[in-house]
Structures are given as structure tokens and as C-alpha cells.
Coordinates of C-alpha atoms and ligand atoms in Angstrom, one line a residue:
M1 CA 84.0 211.2 67.5
S2 CA 83.8 213.5 65.2
L3 CA 86.4 214.0 62.1
I4 CA 87.3 217.3 59.8
V5 CA 89.4 217.2 56.6
Q6 CA 91.2 220.6 56.2
K7 CA 92.4 221.4 52.7
F8 CA 94.8 224.1 52.6
G9 CA 96.1 225.7 48.8
G10 CA 98.8 226.8 47.5
T11 CA 98.4 230.1 48.4
S12 CA 97.6 229.0 52.2
V13 CA 100.7 227.5 52.7
A14 CA 102.8 230.0 50.5
D15 CA 105.5 230.7 53.1
C16 CA 106.5 229.9 56.8
E17 CA 104.1 232.7 58.1
K18 CA 101.4 230.8 56.3
I19 CA 102.4 227.3 57.0
R20 CA 102.4 228.2 60.7
A21 CA 98.8 230.2 60.5
A22 CA 97.2 226.6 58.9
A23 CA 98.8 224.6 61.3
R24 CA 97.2 226.7 64.1
K25 CA 93.8 226.4 62.4
A26 CA 94.6 222.8 62.7
V27 CA 95.9 222.7 66.1
R28 CA 92.9 224.6 66.8
A29 CA 90.2 222.4 65.5
H30 CA 91.8 219.2 67.7
Q31 CA 91.5 221.3 70.6
Q32 CA 87.9 221.5 69.9
G33 CA 87.7 217.8 70.1
H34 CA 87.8 216.7 66.6
Q35 CA 89.9 214.6 64.7
V36 CA 91.8 216.6 62.1
V37 CA 93.2 215.3 58.7
V38 CA 95.1 218.0 56.9
V39 CA 95.7 218.1 53.4
V40 CA 98.4 220.5 51.5
S41 CA 99.1 221.3 48.6
A42 CA 102.7 222.3 47.0
M43 CA 104.2 226.0 48.3
G44 CA 103.0 229.3 46.3
K45 CA 103.9 228.4 42.4
N46 CA 105.7 225.4 43.2
T47 CA 104.4 223.2 41.1
D48 CA 104.2 226.0 38.0
Q49 CA 108.0 226.1 38.8
L50 CA 108.8 222.4 38.5
I51 CA 107.1 222.4 35.2
A52 CA 109.2 225.0 34.0
L53 CA 112.2 223.3 35.3
A54 CA 111.1 220.0 33.6
R55 CA 110.6 221.8 30.1
E56 CA 114.2 223.3 30.2
V57 CA 115.5 219.8 30.5
N58 CA 113.1 218.0 27.9
P59 CA 110.4 219.9 26.1
R60 CA 108.4 216.8 26.1
P61 CA 109.0 215.2 29.6
P62 CA 107.4 211.6 30.1
A63 CA 104.7 212.0 32.2
R64 CA 106.0 209.1 34.9
E65 CA 109.1 211.4 35.5
M66 CA 106.6 214.2 35.3
D67 CA 104.5 212.5 38.4
M68 CA 107.8 211.8 40.1
L69 CA 108.8 215.6 39.9
L70 CA 105.6 217.5 40.5
S71 CA 104.7 215.1 43.6
T72 CA 107.8 216.6 45.4
G73 CA 105.7 219.9 45.9
E74 CA 103.6 218.3 48.3
Q75 CA 106.2 216.0 50.0
V76 CA 107.7 219.7 51.1
S77 CA 104.5 221.0 52.3
V78 CA 103.2 218.1 54.4
A79 CA 106.9 218.1 56.2
L80 CA 106.8 221.5 57.1
M81 CA 103.5 221.4 58.2
A82 CA 104.0 218.6 60.5
M83 CA 106.9 220.3 61.7
A84 CA 104.6 223.3 62.4
V85 CA 102.1 221.5 64.2
D86 CA 104.9 219.8 66.4
A87 CA 106.7 223.0 67.1
M88 CA 103.3 224.3 68.6
G89 CA 103.5 221.5 71.2
Y90 CA 101.0 218.8 69.1
E91 CA 101.4 215.2 67.9
A92 CA 101.7 215.4 63.9
V93 CA 102.7 212.8 61.2
S94 CA 102.8 213.5 57.6
L95 CA 102.3 210.8 54.8
T96 CA 102.4 210.7 51.2
G97 CA 99.8 209.7 48.7
G98 CA 101.7 206.2 48.6
Q99 CA 102.4 205.8 52.7
I100 CA 98.5 206.6 53.1
G101 CA 97.6 204.0 50.2
I102 CA 95.9 205.9 47.4
F103 CA 95.6 203.6 44.6
T104 CA 95.4 205.3 41.1
D105 CA 95.2 204.0 37.6
S106 CA 98.2 204.3 35.3
S107 CA 97.2 207.6 33.4
H108 CA 100.0 209.8 34.6
T109 CA 99.8 213.5 35.5
K110 CA 95.9 212.8 35.2
A111 CA 95.1 209.7 37.1
R112 CA 91.9 209.0 39.1
I113 CA 91.5 207.3 42.3
R114 CA 90.6 203.6 42.6
S115 CA 90.6 202.8 46.2
I116 CA 91.9 204.5 49.5
S117 CA 93.4 202.3 52.7
T118 CA 92.1 203.9 55.7
D119 CA 94.0 201.7 58.2
R120 CA 97.1 203.8 58.6
L121 CA 95.2 207.1 59.0
R122 CA 92.7 205.8 61.2
Q123 CA 95.8 204.4 63.7
A124 CA 97.4 207.9 63.9
L125 CA 94.6 209.5 64.2
D126 CA 93.5 206.8 66.9
A127 CA 96.7 207.9 68.7
G128 CA 95.7 211.4 68.9
K129 CA 97.8 212.4 65.7
I130 CA 96.8 215.0 63.7
V131 CA 97.6 213.5 60.1
I132 CA 99.0 216.0 57.2
A133 CA 98.3 214.1 54.0
A134 CA 99.9 214.9 50.6
G135 CA 97.0 216.0 47.9
F136 CA 96.7 215.7 44.6
Q137 CA 99.4 212.2 44.2
G138 CA 98.6 208.5 44.8
I139 CA 100.3 205.3 43.5
D140 CA 99.6 202.9 40.7
E141 CA 99.6 199.1 40.7
D142 CA 103.0 199.3 39.9
W143 CA 103.9 201.2 43.1
N144 CA 104.8 204.1 40.5
I145 CA 104.2 207.7 41.9
T146 CA 101.5 209.1 40.1
T147 CA 99.4 212.5 40.0
L148 CA 95.6 213.8 39.5
G149 CA 96.0 216.8 37.6
R150 CA 96.4 220.4 38.2
G151 CA 94.2 221.1 41.2
G152 CA 94.1 218.0 42.2
S153 CA 94.6 218.3 46.0
D154 CA 90.9 219.3 46.5
T155 CA 89.9 215.9 45.3
T156 CA 92.5 214.2 47.5
A157 CA 90.7 216.0 50.5
V158 CA 87.3 215.3 49.6
A159 CA 88.3 211.8 48.8
L160 CA 90.0 211.3 52.3
A161 CA 86.8 212.5 53.8
A162 CA 84.4 210.2 52.0
V163 CA 86.4 207.0 53.0
L164 CA 86.8 208.2 56.8
G165 CA 83.2 209.1 56.7
A166 CA 83.9 212.8 57.9
D167 CA 82.0 215.1 58.9
L168 CA 83.3 218.1 57.1
C169 CA 85.4 219.0 54.5
E170 CA 86.8 222.2 54.7
I171 CA 88.5 224.3 52.1
Y172 CA 91.1 226.9 52.7
T173 CA 91.9 229.1 49.6
D174 CA 92.5 232.6 49.4
V175 CA 89.1 233.9 48.5
D176 CA 86.2 234.1 51.3
G177 CA 84.2 231.1 49.3
V178 CA 82.0 230.9 46.1
Y179 CA 81.1 233.7 44.3
T180 CA 78.0 234.3 42.1
T181 CA 81.2 234.9 39.2
D182 CA 84.9 235.2 39.6
P183 CA 85.0 238.1 41.6
R184 CA 88.6 239.2 39.7
I185 CA 86.7 239.4 36.6
L186 CA 83.9 240.8 38.3
P187 CA 84.0 243.2 41.0
E188 CA 80.0 243.1 41.5
A189 CA 80.0 239.5 42.3
R190 CA 78.5 238.1 45.4
Q191 CA 79.6 235.3 47.8
M192 CA 77.1 232.8 48.1
V193 CA 76.1 231.4 51.7
R194 CA 75.2 228.2 50.0
I195 CA 75.4 226.1 46.8
S196 CA 74.0 222.7 45.6
Y197 CA 76.5 220.2 44.3
D198 CA 74.9 220.0 40.9
E199 CA 75.4 224.0 40.6
M200 CA 79.3 223.9 42.1
L201 CA 79.8 220.9 39.5
E202 CA 78.7 222.7 36.5
L203 CA 80.4 226.2 37.4
A204 CA 83.5 224.1 38.6
S205 CA 83.9 222.4 35.0
L206 CA 83.1 225.6 33.8
G207 CA 86.5 226.9 34.9
A208 CA 85.1 229.0 37.9
G209 CA 88.5 228.2 38.8
V210 CA 87.5 227.8 43.0
M211 CA 87.8 223.9 43.1
H212 CA 88.5 221.0 40.9
N213 CA 85.5 219.6 39.5
R214 CA 86.2 216.1 40.2
S215 CA 86.0 216.8 44.0
I216 CA 83.1 217.8 43.8
E217 CA 81.8 214.4 41.8
F218 CA 82.9 212.6 45.3
A219 CA 81.4 215.4 47.3
K220 CA 78.0 214.7 45.5
K221 CA 78.8 210.7 45.3
F222 CA 79.4 210.2 49.0
H223 CA 77.4 213.2 50.5
V224 CA 80.5 214.7 51.9
P225 CA 79.5 218.6 53.1
I226 CA 82.1 220.9 51.9
H227 CA 82.9 224.4 53.5
V228 CA 84.9 226.8 51.1
R229 CA 86.4 229.5 53.5
S230 CA 89.0 231.8 53.5
S231 CA 92.7 231.1 55.2
L232 CA 93.0 234.2 56.3
S233 CA 90.2 235.1 58.3
D234 CA 87.3 233.1 60.3
A235 CA 84.8 234.4 58.4
E236 CA 82.0 232.4 57.1
G237 CA 82.8 231.2 53.7
T238 CA 80.4 229.0 51.5
L239 CA 78.9 225.9 52.1
I240 CA 78.6 223.2 49.1
V241 CA 75.7 220.7 50.2
E242 CA 72.5 219.3 48.5
E243 CA 70.5 222.3 49.0
P244 CA 70.6 225.5 46.5
E245 CA 71.0 228.9 48.4
S246 CA 67.2 230.0 47.2
R247 CA 64.7 227.6 46.0
E248 CA 63.2 231.0 44.0
L249 CA 65.8 232.5 42.2
P250 CA 66.3 230.7 38.2
V251 CA 70.1 231.0 38.2
C252 CA 72.5 231.3 40.8
G253 CA 75.7 231.8 39.4
A254 CA 77.5 233.1 35.8
A255 CA 80.7 231.9 34.6
L256 CA 83.2 232.9 31.6
T257 CA 85.1 230.3 29.9
Q258 CA 87.6 232.8 28.5
N259 CA 89.5 230.5 26.3
E260 CA 87.2 227.9 24.2
A261 CA 87.5 227.4 20.6
R262 CA 84.6 226.1 18.1
I263 CA 85.2 223.5 15.7
T264 CA 82.6 222.8 12.8
L265 CA 82.3 220.1 10.4
L266 CA 79.9 221.2 7.3
G267 CA 78.2 218.5 5.1
V268 CA 78.3 215.5 7.1
P269 CA 76.2 213.1 5.6
D270 CA 73.0 212.7 7.7
V271 CA 72.8 209.2 8.5
P272 CA 73.5 207.5 11.8
G273 CA 76.8 206.9 13.0
T274 CA 78.6 209.8 12.2
S275 CA 78.4 211.8 15.3
Y276 CA 79.9 208.6 17.0
E277 CA 82.9 208.3 14.4
V278 CA 84.0 211.8 15.6
F279 CA 83.1 211.6 19.0
S280 CA 84.9 208.6 19.8
R281 CA 88.0 209.4 18.4
I282 CA 87.9 213.0 20.7
A283 CA 86.8 210.8 23.4
D284 CA 90.1 208.6 22.9
R285 CA 92.2 211.3 23.4
K286 CA 90.6 212.2 26.6
I287 CA 89.4 216.1 25.2
S288 CA 86.4 217.0 26.7
V289 CA 84.1 218.6 23.9
D290 CA 81.5 220.9 25.1
M291 CA 78.4 222.6 23.2
L292 CA 77.7 220.0 21.0
V293 CA 75.1 220.7 18.2
Q294 CA 74.1 219.5 15.1
N295 CA 72.1 220.4 12.8
V296 CA 70.0 219.0 9.8
G297 CA 70.6 221.0 6.8
A298 CA 69.6 221.0 3.1
S299 CA 70.1 217.8 1.4
G300 CA 70.4 215.3 3.6
K301 CA 73.8 217.0 5.6
A302 CA 74.2 218.1 8.8
D303 CA 76.5 220.3 10.2
I304 CA 78.3 219.2 13.6
S305 CA 79.6 222.2 15.7
F306 CA 81.3 222.1 19.5
T307 CA 83.5 223.7 21.5
V308 CA 86.8 222.6 22.8
P309 CA 89.5 224.0 25.3
L310 CA 91.4 226.3 23.4
D311 CA 94.9 224.4 24.5
E312 CA 93.2 221.3 23.0
L313 CA 92.1 222.6 19.6
E314 CA 95.2 221.8 18.2
A315 CA 94.9 217.9 18.7
A316 CA 91.2 218.4 18.8
L317 CA 92.0 219.2 14.9
E318 CA 94.2 216.6 14.0
T319 CA 91.5 214.1 15.2
V320 CA 88.4 215.8 13.9
H321 CA 90.6 215.7 10.1
E322 CA 90.7 212.8 10.2
A323 CA 87.1 211.9 11.3
A324 CA 85.8 214.0 8.8
E325 CA 87.8 211.9 5.9
V326 CA 86.3 208.8 7.2
V327 CA 82.2 210.0 7.1
G328 CA 82.9 212.2 4.2
A329 CA 82.4 215.7 5.6
D330 CA 82.7 218.8 2.8
E331 CA 85.1 220.9 5.1
V332 CA 86.2 221.7 8.8
I333 CA 86.5 225.2 10.1
Y334 CA 87.4 226.3 13.7
D335 CA 87.7 229.6 15.3
G336 CA 89.8 230.1 18.4
D337 CA 88.8 233.4 19.5
V338 CA 85.4 232.7 21.3
A339 CA 84.6 232.3 24.9
K340 CA 81.5 230.7 26.9
V341 CA 79.0 232.4 28.8
S342 CA 76.8 230.6 30.9
V343 CA 74.3 230.6 33.7
V344 CA 73.3 228.3 36.0
G345 CA 70.8 227.3 38.7
L346 CA 69.1 224.3 40.0
E347 CA 65.4 226.2 39.7
M348 CA 65.5 226.8 35.9
A349 CA 64.2 223.6 35.4
R350 CA 61.0 224.9 36.4
Q351 CA 60.8 228.4 35.4
T352 CA 59.5 229.9 32.0
G353 CA 61.2 232.8 30.5
V354 CA 64.9 232.3 31.5
A355 CA 66.4 231.7 28.5
D356 CA 64.9 234.6 26.9
R357 CA 66.0 236.9 29.5
M358 CA 69.5 235.7 29.0
F359 CA 69.5 236.1 25.1
Q360 CA 67.7 239.4 25.5
A361 CA 70.3 240.7 28.1
L362 CA 73.3 239.7 25.4
A363 CA 71.3 241.7 22.9
D364 CA 70.8 244.9 25.3
A365 CA 74.3 244.6 25.3
G366 CA 74.7 244.4 21.7
V367 CA 76.3 241.1 21.8
N368 CA 76.2 238.3 19.1
I369 CA 75.4 234.7 20.4
Q370 CA 77.2 232.4 17.8
M371 CA 75.8 229.2 19.3
I372 CA 73.7 228.0 22.1
T373 CA 73.3 224.9 24.3
T374 CA 71.2 224.2 27.4
S375 CA 70.5 221.4 29.9
E376 CA 68.3 221.4 32.8
I377 CA 70.4 223.6 35.0
K378 CA 72.5 225.4 32.6
I379 CA 72.2 227.9 29.2
S380 CA 75.5 228.3 27.4
T381 CA 76.4 230.9 24.8
L382 CA 79.0 231.1 22.8
V383 CA 80.4 234.7 21.6
D384 CA 83.5 236.3 20.6
R385 CA 86.1 236.4 22.7
D386 CA 86.1 240.5 22.6
S387 CA 82.5 240.8 24.0
A388 CA 82.9 238.2 26.6
L389 CA 83.5 240.4 29.6
T390 CA 80.6 242.6 28.5
A391 CA 78.3 239.6 27.8
L392 CA 79.3 238.2 31.5
R393 CA 78.4 241.1 32.9
A394 CA 74.9 241.9 31.4
V395 CA 74.3 238.5 32.4
H396 CA 75.1 238.6 35.9
R397 CA 73.5 242.1 36.2
A398 CA 70.0 240.5 34.3
F399 CA 69.8 238.0 36.7
Q400 CA 70.5 240.3 39.7
L401 CA 73.5 238.1 41.0
E402 CA 74.6 240.8 43.0
R403 CA 72.0 240.8 45.6
P404 CA 71.1 238.1 48.0
P405 CA 68.0 235.7 47.6
G406 CA 65.4 236.7 50.0
D407 CA 64.7 233.0 51.2
V408 CA 68.4 231.9 51.8
G409 CA 67.3 231.7 55.5
R410 CA 64.0 229.8 54.9
A411 CA 62.4 226.4 56.5
G412 CA 65.0 223.6 56.1
A413 CA 67.9 225.1 54.7
P414 CA 70.9 223.7 56.2
T415 CA 73.1 225.3 58.3
L416 CA 77.0 224.0 59.0
E417 CA 76.1 222.3 61.9
D418 CA 72.9 221.2 60.1
A419 CA 75.1 219.8 57.3
M420 CA 77.6 218.0 59.9
A421 CA 75.0 216.3 61.8
G422 CA 73.0 215.3 58.8
R423 CA 76.1 213.9 57.8
A424 CA 76.8 212.2 60.8
A425 CA 74.0 210.7 61.2
S426 CA 72.8 209.5 58.0
A427 CA 75.1 209.4 55.3
A428 CA 78.2 207.9 57.2
D429 CA 76.8 204.5 57.3
E430 CA 75.5 204.8 54.3
V431 CA 78.6 206.1 52.6
V432 CA 80.8 203.6 53.9
S433 CA 78.7 200.3 53.1
R434 CA 78.6 202.3 49.9
L435 CA 82.2 202.3 49.4
Q436 CA 82.7 198.4 50.0
D437 CA 81.4 197.8 46.6
V438 CA 82.9 200.4 44.9
V439 CA 86.1 199.3 43.8
D440 CA 86.9 202.2 41.4
M441 CA 86.3 205.2 43.5
E442 CA 86.1 207.7 40.4
Q443 CA 84.4 205.4 38.3
L444 CA 81.5 206.7 36.2
T445 CA 78.3 206.0 38.3
I446 CA 75.0 205.9 35.8
D447 CA 72.1 206.5 38.1
D448 CA 69.5 206.3 35.7
V449 CA 68.6 205.8 31.7
S450 CA 65.3 207.2 30.7
L451 CA 62.8 208.3 28.3
D452 CA 60.6 210.9 27.9
E453 CA 57.8 210.9 24.7
T454 CA 56.2 214.1 26.2
Q455 CA 57.8 216.6 23.8
A456 CA 57.7 218.0 20.0
R457 CA 60.6 219.7 18.5
V458 CA 60.4 223.3 16.5
T459 CA 63.5 224.0 13.9
I460 CA 63.9 227.5 12.3
S461 CA 66.5 227.4 9.6
G462 CA 68.4 230.2 8.1
V463 CA 67.9 232.6 11.1
P464 CA 69.8 235.9 10.7
D465 CA 73.3 236.0 12.4
R466 CA 72.8 239.2 14.3
P467 CA 72.0 240.1 17.9
G468 CA 68.9 239.7 19.5
V469 CA 67.1 237.5 17.0
A470 CA 67.5 234.3 19.9
A471 CA 66.0 236.5 22.4
Q472 CA 62.8 237.7 20.1
V473 CA 62.1 233.9 19.4
F474 CA 62.2 232.8 22.9
R475 CA 60.0 236.1 24.5
R476 CA 57.5 235.3 21.8
V477 CA 57.4 231.5 22.6
A478 CA 57.5 232.5 26.6
E479 CA 54.5 235.0 25.8
A480 CA 52.4 232.1 24.4
G481 CA 53.1 230.6 28.0
V482 CA 55.1 227.5 26.3
F483 CA 57.6 225.9 28.5
V484 CA 60.8 225.3 26.3
D485 CA 62.9 222.6 27.1
M486 CA 66.1 222.1 25.2
I487 CA 67.7 224.7 23.2
V488 CA 70.4 224.5 20.6
Q489 CA 71.6 227.1 18.2
S490 CA 74.3 226.1 15.7
H491 CA 76.9 227.8 13.4
H492 CA 76.7 227.8 9.5
G493 CA 80.1 228.4 8.7
E494 CA 80.3 232.1 7.2
R495 CA 77.1 231.7 5.8
E496 CA 75.6 234.8 7.9
R497 CA 72.7 232.6 8.9
T498 CA 72.4 230.1 11.8
G499 CA 69.8 227.3 12.8
L500 CA 67.9 227.1 16.3
S501 CA 66.1 224.4 17.5
F502 CA 64.1 223.6 20.7
T503 CA 61.7 221.3 22.2
V504 CA 58.4 221.7 23.9
P505 CA 55.5 220.0 25.1
R506 CA 53.6 218.3 22.1
A507 CA 50.6 219.9 23.6
A508 CA 52.0 223.3 23.0
L509 CA 53.3 222.6 19.5
A510 CA 50.9 224.4 17.7
E511 CA 51.1 227.8 19.8
S512 CA 54.6 227.5 19.6
L513 CA 54.4 226.9 15.7
E514 CA 52.3 229.9 15.6
A515 CA 54.4 232.3 17.8
T516 CA 57.3 231.0 15.6
E517 CA 55.9 231.7 12.2
A518 CA 54.5 235.0 13.2
L519 CA 58.2 235.9 14.0
A520 CA 59.7 234.2 11.1
K521 CA 57.4 236.2 9.1
E522 CA 58.9 239.6 10.5
L523 CA 62.3 238.6 10.6
G524 CA 63.1 237.0 7.4
F525 CA 64.1 233.4 8.3
R526 CA 64.3 231.2 6.1
G527 CA 61.6 228.2 7.4
V528 CA 60.3 226.9 10.2
S529 CA 59.9 222.9 10.4
H530 CA 58.9 220.6 13.0
S531 CA 58.2 217.4 14.4
P532 CA 55.4 216.7 16.1
A533 CA 56.5 214.1 18.3
V534 CA 60.2 213.4 19.3
A535 CA 61.6 211.4 21.7
K536 CA 64.3 212.1 24.4
L537 CA 66.6 209.7 25.6
S538 CA 68.4 210.8 29.0
V539 CA 71.7 209.1 31.1
S540 CA 71.8 210.6 34.6
G541 CA 74.6 209.9 36.8
V542 CA 78.2 211.3 37.9
G543 CA 80.9 211.9 36.0
L544 CA 79.3 212.3 32.8
R545 CA 81.6 215.3 31.5
S546 CA 84.7 214.4 33.0
H547 CA 85.0 210.9 31.5
T548 CA 85.2 212.1 27.9
S549 CA 83.5 208.6 26.6
V550 CA 79.8 209.3 27.8
G551 CA 78.8 211.2 24.8
A552 CA 80.5 208.7 22.3
R553 CA 79.2 205.3 24.3
M554 CA 75.5 207.0 23.8
F555 CA 76.1 207.5 20.1
G556 CA 77.7 204.7 19.5
A557 CA 74.2 202.8 20.8
L558 CA 72.0 204.5 19.1
A559 CA 74.2 204.0 15.9
D560 CA 74.1 200.8 16.2
A561 CA 70.6 200.5 16.2
G562 CA 70.4 202.7 13.2
I563 CA 69.1 205.7 15.1
N564 CA 69.9 209.1 14.1
V565 CA 70.3 211.6 16.7
E566 CA 68.4 214.9 16.1
M567 CA 69.8 217.2 18.9
T568 CA 71.8 216.7 22.4
N569 CA 72.8 218.3 24.8
T570 CA 75.0 217.4 27.8
S571 CA 76.0 218.7 31.6
E572 CA 77.7 217.2 34.5
V573 CA 74.9 215.2 35.3
R574 CA 73.0 214.6 32.5
V575 CA 73.3 213.8 28.7
N576 CA 70.0 213.9 26.5
M577 CA 69.9 213.1 23.1
V578 CA 66.6 213.8 21.1
V579 CA 65.3 211.1 18.6
D580 CA 62.4 210.5 16.3
G581 CA 59.6 209.9 18.0
Q582 CA 58.9 206.6 16.9
L583 CA 62.2 205.1 18.0
G584 CA 61.9 206.1 21.7
R585 CA 61.5 202.9 23.0
Q586 CA 64.1 201.3 20.8
G587 CA 66.5 204.0 21.5
L588 CA 66.1 203.5 25.3
A589 CA 66.8 199.7 25.1
A590 CA 70.1 200.4 23.3
V591 CA 71.2 203.1 25.6
D592 CA 70.7 200.7 28.3
R593 CA 72.1 198.3 27.5
A594 CA 75.5 200.0 26.7
F595 CA 75.5 201.8 30.0
A596 CA 74.5 198.7 32.1
P597 CA 78.4 198.0 33.3
F598 CA 77.7 201.5 35.1
R599 CA 74.6 201.5 36.8
H600 CA 74.8 200.7 40.7
Ligands
LIG701 N1 100.0 221.6 43.1 C1 99.1 220.9 42.7 C2 98.7 222.0 41.7 O1 99.3 223.1 41.3 C3 97.5 220.5 43.2 C4 96.7 221.7 44.0 O2 97.4 222.6 44.0 O3 95.7 221.2 43.7 O4 97.9 221.8 40.2
MG702 MG1 94.7 224.6 44.0

């Protein structure tokens, strides 16, 4: 028998009328012959109000009591929802996280799910009931109530869909689906028909706002098809599945992360272990770092820059000052007025000229890029917060994201029915067997540790810090027919010059250098240097960024092996580090060992 999980967010259960409308959707699915589990969030802004109440009583409320309080929001909405279903003449039972047996770790207010027992759910479903499950909450070993972090009901819904082997997880919300960018910010944003797990993971963690990023980790890990749709209409929403919307377009979406902050350590001794010192401390505080760039400066000293969410700046700075002392950095500087503009797309890994198109769009809009990082499926730029909206609009337009791709309905592109059938046919058994060995459902999962020995590095120092320079560099390199892999542009304090490094295939090093050196003469770069052979070490899996310790663990493994990291980048599904070409094998062994406990 088919099983559907339906999740209703706070705005979709904000009042009694909306609760009844949601109940009707559940009843309708039940009438169509599906078993139905409904996951609900707290009504409207209830969680915010509870937080405000707590703060009034105690400016620093104990986390355990916070969870006790916040979990009540969902308890109200499940009860009302079950009553609404009952009033329609159907049987329903509401269950809290604890009653279901959603076991989590004990990190109150940001707990992770360890395991979920399905007995009680199955019993109720088999008795013909609609199960109404409280989102966002669980219990720890000692029966304390825990919550999963803001927006965590999505994660409850997808996790329940995973353990029950559901055919589909429907996410009902106040927008029609997933858009190419937040339509409240850019009205020209287009609703996507479909998006791949990997792309959605990136967009969710960039703060695209539609879904909790940990829910997408579950979906990818356990192959749960998701349908994001409006609770107000019956319109088709957006499918989140393995397959992207287009196999032709390099970019599927753009995201603006408004509230970022940059931290730079200047003059860090360039020896193995310094990055580990810095990032292990930050990871211990569970602060997630992005756009991590280090560049070798003059006289054996390096600068390390990275971004953190603005509301974690203070905590991050505290930690960084401690680390700076230990490693002997010259100075720590920061900027709280920056924003991150990123583009995401599975296909960019196979196309040239994507980066320069983005940089050119920013240059044409007069936006200065302060930092650049790339990964296989993402390019992020750091810009002044004041120019962020201009930047987003320029980039969205440059990739023509407002237009539907021509190959949406290509052969093999899954429809909703395909996704459900596929899940029913193949994945469910595999998933259930996979879950039996999983002790910790949200544990970091490493699929692969690998070494790429095909690349060389080009580094330009003393690049003038003004709009258009990066665009020119990568246009020249693209014109030479060279495929650029990793790109980083670093920040150099207030010195009005930045550094730019990128990797290219070893065979294309000569052309790359020629193009770069010609431009260096025209634009007055200070110098072009290169390494004819670098080794790129990669760790791939699920949960690489939400588990803040991954970067630190990799830095630690390399530091212990005495290996210096030249470049690094991270995405949701992969962390890459570039080291000296001679040290690739040794680095691989070290990293492999460090991640062995997380292999499956
Ligand atoms: N009610 C919780 C929140 O507002 C969980 C959720 O809505 O997903 O964050
Ligand atoms: Mg929500």
C-alpha cells in the first residue's frame, strides 16, 4: 500500500480555517487509498512568540527549558489537526515526537535525530488512522524533550518518510514551490519544475529559505522524493529528486545570503597545522564556516579569510582571537557588512565559461567582488551588503534564470508518478536495509575519499581590487580553451590588492600562464606564479557542511602528516584541499584514515 507524508508549515496551519484546509488535503489523500502521515509545525508565528516569552523571563534561558517550551507549539497544532480530521468523519491520532519514539542526541535547541521507531506509527496506519505527528521535536536518552533547530519540521517529515519507506513526502508551504531565487527578493524568479538533491542542498544551506537543509540531507541519503507545493492551491509544485531540471543549463538557481560576515587573519605563519588550530576551535563551537580562502603571501606568511553567519560573528571572533594568539598571526580584521551571492548548478562541472559569465555580470553592474570561492556545483562571491541586490539581479539575468530550460520534459526526466513508482519499486527495500545498520540517522556519511593528480595551479598576486578584474582573467583563460576547476580570490586586509588562484589541467598550464601573464602586463598585477603539479584531495558524502567538524578533521589529518594546504573549498557534498603534487599519495592515506569511521 502506498504511503504519503504531508508536512504543513506554520503559515499553512496559522488559523482554524487553514487547519481545516490542511486536514481536507490529508483526508483526500486517505480517500485516494494512501496511508497518510501528517507532520505539522507550530501555528503561524507561535514559535517566535514563545521565544520572546522566554527572553522576557530570562535573557539566557537554559536550552533544556527552551525545548520544553518550544515543543508545546507543535503539540497544539497536532491536537487541533487531529480534531479537524475527526470532525470530517475520519479517524486520526496525534503523536508527539516522544510518543512516536524520535530519539535524538542531547544538544538542546539543535538536536540531531539518531533513530525513529516505526511500530506505533505502523499500528495506527494499519488501523486505518491518519497519523498527525508533531514536527521539530524528539526525546533524548533520558526522555528530555529536544528540538531540531528552527525550521526543523521539514527534517521530521523527511525523516519519517525515510524510515517508513514512504512513496512521497509533500511539503505544503506558502509559496508554490522552489524558485530560481527567492521571489520575494526578485520578482522575476521562476518556479522550477524539478531540482536535484545536490542543488537543493546547496540552495537550502545558502539560505534560500524554502526548506531546512538537514531535511534534504535525509532525502538524498534515503532517496525520498519530495514535492514542494502550495497549501493554498492544487497547483503543481517543484519535485526534489536525483535528476536536475535541465541537463543543458549550467546554473539552476542563484542565492543571496544577506547576513554574512568576513573574518581575516593576516600574517599567519605558513606552516602545516595553523588552519587546523583555527578551524577546529570554530567547529567545536558548531559555527559553520563558508568561503574559506587562504593564500600564500610574502615572506612565508599567509592570510586566511572566511565567512560566518553575521549572528555568529561575535562568537567566531572570540574563538579566532584565541587561535590567532596560539598560531602567532599578526592581526585579525573583520567586516560585518558583506553578503554572499552564489550560483548553483550540477552542470557547471562540465562547462567552461561559467565563472567568467558570473564575474562579467557583476562587473557590468559595477559590483566589486571581495572574495570568490567555487566548488563543483557552486560559485560564491562576497560583495558589499549594499550592492547585494544589484549583484543578485545581475547574476540571475546573466544566466537567464527567468526562462524555463528547453529540455525540462526530455526523455528520462522523472514526473511525479515516476518518482513515486521508482521509490516504490527499488529504493524502499534498499533504504530499509540501509537503515537497519544506521545507528545514527543524521551522522555524517562519507561516500568517498579521492585524489586527483591531473591539475596545476596558477596564482596571481597583487590583483587590483576593483570591479571587472576577475571577469577579465577568466575570460582570457576561457578564450584559451582552458577548463578551470577551483577558483579562489582572497582578501588582503585594506591593501587594495587581492590574490587570485585557480587550478587547470596540467596539460593546459602553458596556455593558462600565457593568457594570465599577458593580462598581468596590461593590468599591472604584481606577479604570476604557478605550481606545475598539485594534488587535489576530496572527501565526499552527505552532511559535510552541517557537520561543522569536517573541514577541521581534514586540516587536522593533513597537519599531522606535515602537509601544507594550498587551496581549499567546500560544498554540501564535497570538501576539496589542494596540496603539493609530491604529497598526494601521502595526503590521501592520511585523509582516508581520518574519515574511516564515517565510511559506509
Ligand atoms: N515551529 C518551528 C519553527 O518555527 C519548526 C518549524 O516550523 O519547522 O522553527
Ligand atoms: Mg518552517
